[in-house]
Coordinates of C-alpha atoms in Angstrom, one line a residue:
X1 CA -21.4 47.5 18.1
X2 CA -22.0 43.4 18.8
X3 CA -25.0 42.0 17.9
X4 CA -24.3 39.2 19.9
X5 CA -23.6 39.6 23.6
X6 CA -20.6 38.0 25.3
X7 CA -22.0 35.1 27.0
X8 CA -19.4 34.2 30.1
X9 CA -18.5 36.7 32.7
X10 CA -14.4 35.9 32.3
X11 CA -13.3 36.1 28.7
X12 CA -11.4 33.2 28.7
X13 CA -14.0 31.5 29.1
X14 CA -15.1 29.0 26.3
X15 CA -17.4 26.4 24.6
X16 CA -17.5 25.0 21.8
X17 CA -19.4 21.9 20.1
X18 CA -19.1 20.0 17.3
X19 CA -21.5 17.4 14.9
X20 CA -20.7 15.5 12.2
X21 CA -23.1 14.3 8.8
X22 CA -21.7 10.5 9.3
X23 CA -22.0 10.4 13.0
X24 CA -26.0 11.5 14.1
X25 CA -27.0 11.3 17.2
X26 CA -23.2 12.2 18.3
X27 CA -22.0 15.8 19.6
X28 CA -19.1 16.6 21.0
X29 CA -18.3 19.4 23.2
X30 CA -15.0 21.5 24.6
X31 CA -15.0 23.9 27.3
X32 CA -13.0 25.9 30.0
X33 CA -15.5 27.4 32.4
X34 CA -14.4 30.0 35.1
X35 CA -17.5 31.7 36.7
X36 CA -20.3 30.7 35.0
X37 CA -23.3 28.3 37.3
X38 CA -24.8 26.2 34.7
X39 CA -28.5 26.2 35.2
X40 CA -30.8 23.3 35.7
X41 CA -30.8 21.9 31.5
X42 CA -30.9 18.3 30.4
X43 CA -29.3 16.8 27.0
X44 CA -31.2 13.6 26.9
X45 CA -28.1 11.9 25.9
X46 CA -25.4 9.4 27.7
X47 CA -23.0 12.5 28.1
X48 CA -19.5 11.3 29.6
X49 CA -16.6 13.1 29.6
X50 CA -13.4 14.3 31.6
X51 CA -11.9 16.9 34.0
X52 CA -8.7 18.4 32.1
X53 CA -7.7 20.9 34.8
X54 CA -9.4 22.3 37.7
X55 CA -12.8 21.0 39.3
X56 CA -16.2 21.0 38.7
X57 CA -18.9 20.7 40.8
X58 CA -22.5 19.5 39.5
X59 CA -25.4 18.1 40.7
X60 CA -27.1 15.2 39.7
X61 CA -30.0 12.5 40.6
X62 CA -30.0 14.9 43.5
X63 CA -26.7 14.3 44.3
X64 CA -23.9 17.2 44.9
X65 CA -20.5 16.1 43.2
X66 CA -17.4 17.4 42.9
X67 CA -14.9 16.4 40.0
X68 CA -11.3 16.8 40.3
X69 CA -8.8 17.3 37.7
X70 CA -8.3 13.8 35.5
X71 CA -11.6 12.3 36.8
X72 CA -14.8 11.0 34.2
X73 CA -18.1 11.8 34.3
X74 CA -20.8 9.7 32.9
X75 CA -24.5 10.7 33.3
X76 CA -27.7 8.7 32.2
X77 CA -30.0 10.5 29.1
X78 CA -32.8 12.4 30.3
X79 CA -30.9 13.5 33.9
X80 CA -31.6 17.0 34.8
X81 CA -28.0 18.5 36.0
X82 CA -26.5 21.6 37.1
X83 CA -22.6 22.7 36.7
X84 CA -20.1 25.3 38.1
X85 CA -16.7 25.5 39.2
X86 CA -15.4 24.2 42.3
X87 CA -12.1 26.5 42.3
X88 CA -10.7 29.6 41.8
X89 CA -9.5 28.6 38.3
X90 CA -12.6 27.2 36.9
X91 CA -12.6 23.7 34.9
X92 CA -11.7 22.5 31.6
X93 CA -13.1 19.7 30.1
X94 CA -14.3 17.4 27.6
X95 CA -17.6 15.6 26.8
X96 CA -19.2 13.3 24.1
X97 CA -23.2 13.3 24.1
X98 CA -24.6 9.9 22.6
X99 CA -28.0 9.5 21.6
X100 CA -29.4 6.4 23.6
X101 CA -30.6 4.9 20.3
X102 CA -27.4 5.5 18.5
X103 CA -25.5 3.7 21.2
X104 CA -27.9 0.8 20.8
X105 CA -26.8 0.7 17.0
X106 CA -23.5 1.5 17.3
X107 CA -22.9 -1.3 19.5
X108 CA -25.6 -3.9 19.2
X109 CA -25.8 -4.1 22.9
X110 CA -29.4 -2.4 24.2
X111 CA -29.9 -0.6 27.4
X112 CA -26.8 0.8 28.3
X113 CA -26.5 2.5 31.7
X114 CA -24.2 4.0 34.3
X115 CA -24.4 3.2 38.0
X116 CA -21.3 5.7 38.6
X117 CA -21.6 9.5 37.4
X118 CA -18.4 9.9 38.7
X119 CA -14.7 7.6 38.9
X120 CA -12.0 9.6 40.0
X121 CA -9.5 7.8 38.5
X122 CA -6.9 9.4 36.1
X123 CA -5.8 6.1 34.8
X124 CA -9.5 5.9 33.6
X125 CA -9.8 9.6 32.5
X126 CA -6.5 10.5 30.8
X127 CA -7.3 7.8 28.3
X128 CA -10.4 8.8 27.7
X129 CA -9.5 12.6 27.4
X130 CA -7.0 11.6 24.9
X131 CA -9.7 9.6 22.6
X132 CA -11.8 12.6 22.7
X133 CA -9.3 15.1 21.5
X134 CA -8.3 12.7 18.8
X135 CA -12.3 12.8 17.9
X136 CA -12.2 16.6 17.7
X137 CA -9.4 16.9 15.7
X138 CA -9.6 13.8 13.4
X139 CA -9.5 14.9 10.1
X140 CA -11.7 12.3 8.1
X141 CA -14.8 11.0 8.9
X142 CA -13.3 7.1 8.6
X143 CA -11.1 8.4 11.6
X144 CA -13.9 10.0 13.8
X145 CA -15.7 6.6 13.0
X146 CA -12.8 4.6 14.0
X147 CA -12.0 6.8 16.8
X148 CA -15.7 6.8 18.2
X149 CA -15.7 2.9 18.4
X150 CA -11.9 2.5 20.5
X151 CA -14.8 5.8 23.0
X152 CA -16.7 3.1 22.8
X153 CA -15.2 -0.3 23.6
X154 CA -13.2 2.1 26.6
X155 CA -16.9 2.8 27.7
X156 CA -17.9 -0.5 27.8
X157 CA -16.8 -2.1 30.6
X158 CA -18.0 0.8 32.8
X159 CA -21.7 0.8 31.6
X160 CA -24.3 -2.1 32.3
X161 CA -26.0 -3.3 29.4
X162 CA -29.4 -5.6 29.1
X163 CA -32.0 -6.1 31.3
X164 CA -29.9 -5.4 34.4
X165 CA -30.7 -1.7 35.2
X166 CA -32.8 -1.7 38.1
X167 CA -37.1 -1.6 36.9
X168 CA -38.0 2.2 37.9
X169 CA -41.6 1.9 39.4
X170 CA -43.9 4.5 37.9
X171 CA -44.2 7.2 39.9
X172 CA -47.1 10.3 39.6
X173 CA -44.6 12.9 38.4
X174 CA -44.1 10.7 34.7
X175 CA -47.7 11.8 33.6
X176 CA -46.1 15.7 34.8
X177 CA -42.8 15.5 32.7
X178 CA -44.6 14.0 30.1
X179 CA -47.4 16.8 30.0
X180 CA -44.6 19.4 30.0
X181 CA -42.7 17.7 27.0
X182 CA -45.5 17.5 25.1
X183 CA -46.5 21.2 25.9
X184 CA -43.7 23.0 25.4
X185 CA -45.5 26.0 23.4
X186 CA -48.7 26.3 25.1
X187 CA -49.3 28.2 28.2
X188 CA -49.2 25.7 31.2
X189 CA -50.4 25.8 34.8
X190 CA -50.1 25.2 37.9
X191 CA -53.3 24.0 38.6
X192 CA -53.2 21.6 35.7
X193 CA -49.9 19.8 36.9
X194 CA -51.1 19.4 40.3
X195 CA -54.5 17.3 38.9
X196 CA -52.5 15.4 37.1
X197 CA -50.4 14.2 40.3
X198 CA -53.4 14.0 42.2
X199 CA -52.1 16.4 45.0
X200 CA -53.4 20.3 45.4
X201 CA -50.9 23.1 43.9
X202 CA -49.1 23.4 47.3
X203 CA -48.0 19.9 47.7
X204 CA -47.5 19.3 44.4
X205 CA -44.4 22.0 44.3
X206 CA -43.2 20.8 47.1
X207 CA -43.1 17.2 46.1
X208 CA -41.8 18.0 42.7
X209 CA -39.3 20.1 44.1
X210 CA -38.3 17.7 46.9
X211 CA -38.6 14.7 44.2
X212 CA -36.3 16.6 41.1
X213 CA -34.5 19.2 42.8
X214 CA -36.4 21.9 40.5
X215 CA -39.5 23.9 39.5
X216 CA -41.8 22.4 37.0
X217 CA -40.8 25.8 35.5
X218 CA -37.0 25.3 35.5
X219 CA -38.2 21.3 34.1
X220 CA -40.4 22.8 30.9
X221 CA -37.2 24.8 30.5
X222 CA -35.0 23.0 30.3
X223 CA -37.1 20.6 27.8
X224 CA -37.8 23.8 26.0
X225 CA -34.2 24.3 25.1
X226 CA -33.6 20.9 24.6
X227 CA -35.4 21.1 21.7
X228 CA -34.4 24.5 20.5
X229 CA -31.2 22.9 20.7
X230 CA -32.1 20.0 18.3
X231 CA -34.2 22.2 15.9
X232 CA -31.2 24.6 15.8
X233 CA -28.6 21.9 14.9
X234 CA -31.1 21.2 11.7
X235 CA -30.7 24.8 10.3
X236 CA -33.9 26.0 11.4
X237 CA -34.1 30.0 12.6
X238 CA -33.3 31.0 15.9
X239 CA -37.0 33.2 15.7
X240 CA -38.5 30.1 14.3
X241 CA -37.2 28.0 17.2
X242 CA -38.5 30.3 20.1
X243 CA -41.7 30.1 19.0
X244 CA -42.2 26.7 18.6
X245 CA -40.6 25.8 21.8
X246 CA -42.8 28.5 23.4
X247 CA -40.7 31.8 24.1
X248 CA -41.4 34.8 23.9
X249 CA -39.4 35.8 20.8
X250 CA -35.6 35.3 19.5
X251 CA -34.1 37.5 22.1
X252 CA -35.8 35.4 25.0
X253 CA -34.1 32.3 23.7
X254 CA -30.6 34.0 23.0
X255 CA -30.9 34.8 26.9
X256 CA -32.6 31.4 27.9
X257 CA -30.2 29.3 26.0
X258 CA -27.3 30.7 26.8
X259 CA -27.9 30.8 30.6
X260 CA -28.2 26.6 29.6
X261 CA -25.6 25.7 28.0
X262 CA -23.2 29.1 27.8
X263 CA -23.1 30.4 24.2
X264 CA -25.6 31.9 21.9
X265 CA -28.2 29.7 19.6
X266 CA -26.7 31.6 16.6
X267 CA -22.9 30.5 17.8
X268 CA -24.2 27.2 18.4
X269 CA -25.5 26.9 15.0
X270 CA -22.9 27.7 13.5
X271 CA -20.4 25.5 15.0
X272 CA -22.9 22.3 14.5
X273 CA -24.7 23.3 11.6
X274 CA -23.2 20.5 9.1
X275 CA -26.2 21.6 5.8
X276 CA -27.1 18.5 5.4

């Protein structure tokens, strides 16, 4: 009998993550993706990485994209997304999640930003893919070091850095997401979210919606594994987890976080778990 489900409909299908004790704030990821739809989830993390074969389709700041085979992605922290194939085959691909502070130290230059979540341009992504394999399979953490700075200087004429992202005005909906970040056990309402936009319950669903492209249900959701994700990576229990992020109990987070991000807290854990 299997105490842990399979997670992906096709059994081929794969993910698999990795952390390291000298690199925090860096994770990278592996996957080949046939059937499964990616729900709405964030990783609140620069999270570039590249099409190896097939296509993927995503959406993204409200956007619908679709990435061919040898193309890179590159998405902004803190950017709810989506992801499923856009083939018969499925996708396969590579990614490197960077902690927005840990790029500022890494680098010394602060603010980095894309304008572009998407460059189809293989001479751009083959490169790339190639880094991030030799990341994965570097076998000292001197090369993963080395190897994350030649990600790095490849990244950097494709990001903005400084003062040059455009000034987001503040809109009613940061007092929201803020409310549900800073909520993520507690029981949370409808009514309560609309008072703090200033607009009765109906309008304020339908502006969130309209505004984010999901439910301030599928939002505390996705913050809610966010942070299951974090706490999980630090050794901390899987039933411990779900209830301080506000689930029901262990098996509601196996379910919730694998619909997210395709594989099981416990699996997760241990692939990322470094002890330390």
């Amino acid at each position: 009998m299997k105490v842990v489900p399979d997670i992906f409909p096709c059994e081929q299908d794969r993910a698999q993550f990795q952390h390291f004790a000298e690199l925090p704030g860096i994770e990278l990821y592996q996957a080949h993706i046939s059937r499964y739809a990616f729900e709405p989830h964030t990783h609140e993390a620069f999270g570039i990485g590249t099409i190896e074969s097939g296509a993927q389709r995503f959406r993204y700041r409200g956007t619908q994209y679709v990435a061919p085979v040898h193309s890179l992605v590159m998405m902004n922290p803190d950017e709810l997304h989506t992801g499923e194939s856009a083939c018969e085959e499925g996708w396969r691909y590579r990614m490197i999640y960077i902690d927005p502070e840990e790029m500022d130290r890494l680098t010394g230059d602060r603010h980095w930003w894309f304008s572009d979540a998407l460059r189809t341009d293989a001479r751009l992504a083959q490169p790339f893919s190639l880094l991030l394999a030799k990341m994965w399979q570097a076998g000292s953490a001197l090369e993963r070091q080395s190897v994350l700075m030649e990600l790095l200087e490849y990244l950097r004429p494709l990001a903005h850095q400084g003062q040059t992202r455009p000034v987001e005005r503040a809109h009613r909906f940061d007092r929201v997401k803020a409310y549900l970040r800073e909520n993520l056990a507690g029981p949370v309402r409808l009514e309560e979210l609309a008072a703090l936009a200033r607009l009765s319950p109906w309008h304020f669903l339908r502006s969130f919606k309209q505004h984010f492209h999901v439910t301030p249900h599928q939002m505390l959701m996705a913050f809610r594994l966010f942070e299951a994700k974090q706490r999980l990576a630090q050794g901390e229990s899987a039933a411990a987890v779900a209830a301080v992020v506000g689930l029901t109990d262990q098996a509601h987070l196996t379910r919730a976080f694998a619909h997210r991000y395709g594989i099981t807290p416990g699996r997760y854990q241990k692939q990322v778990w470094t002890g330390r």
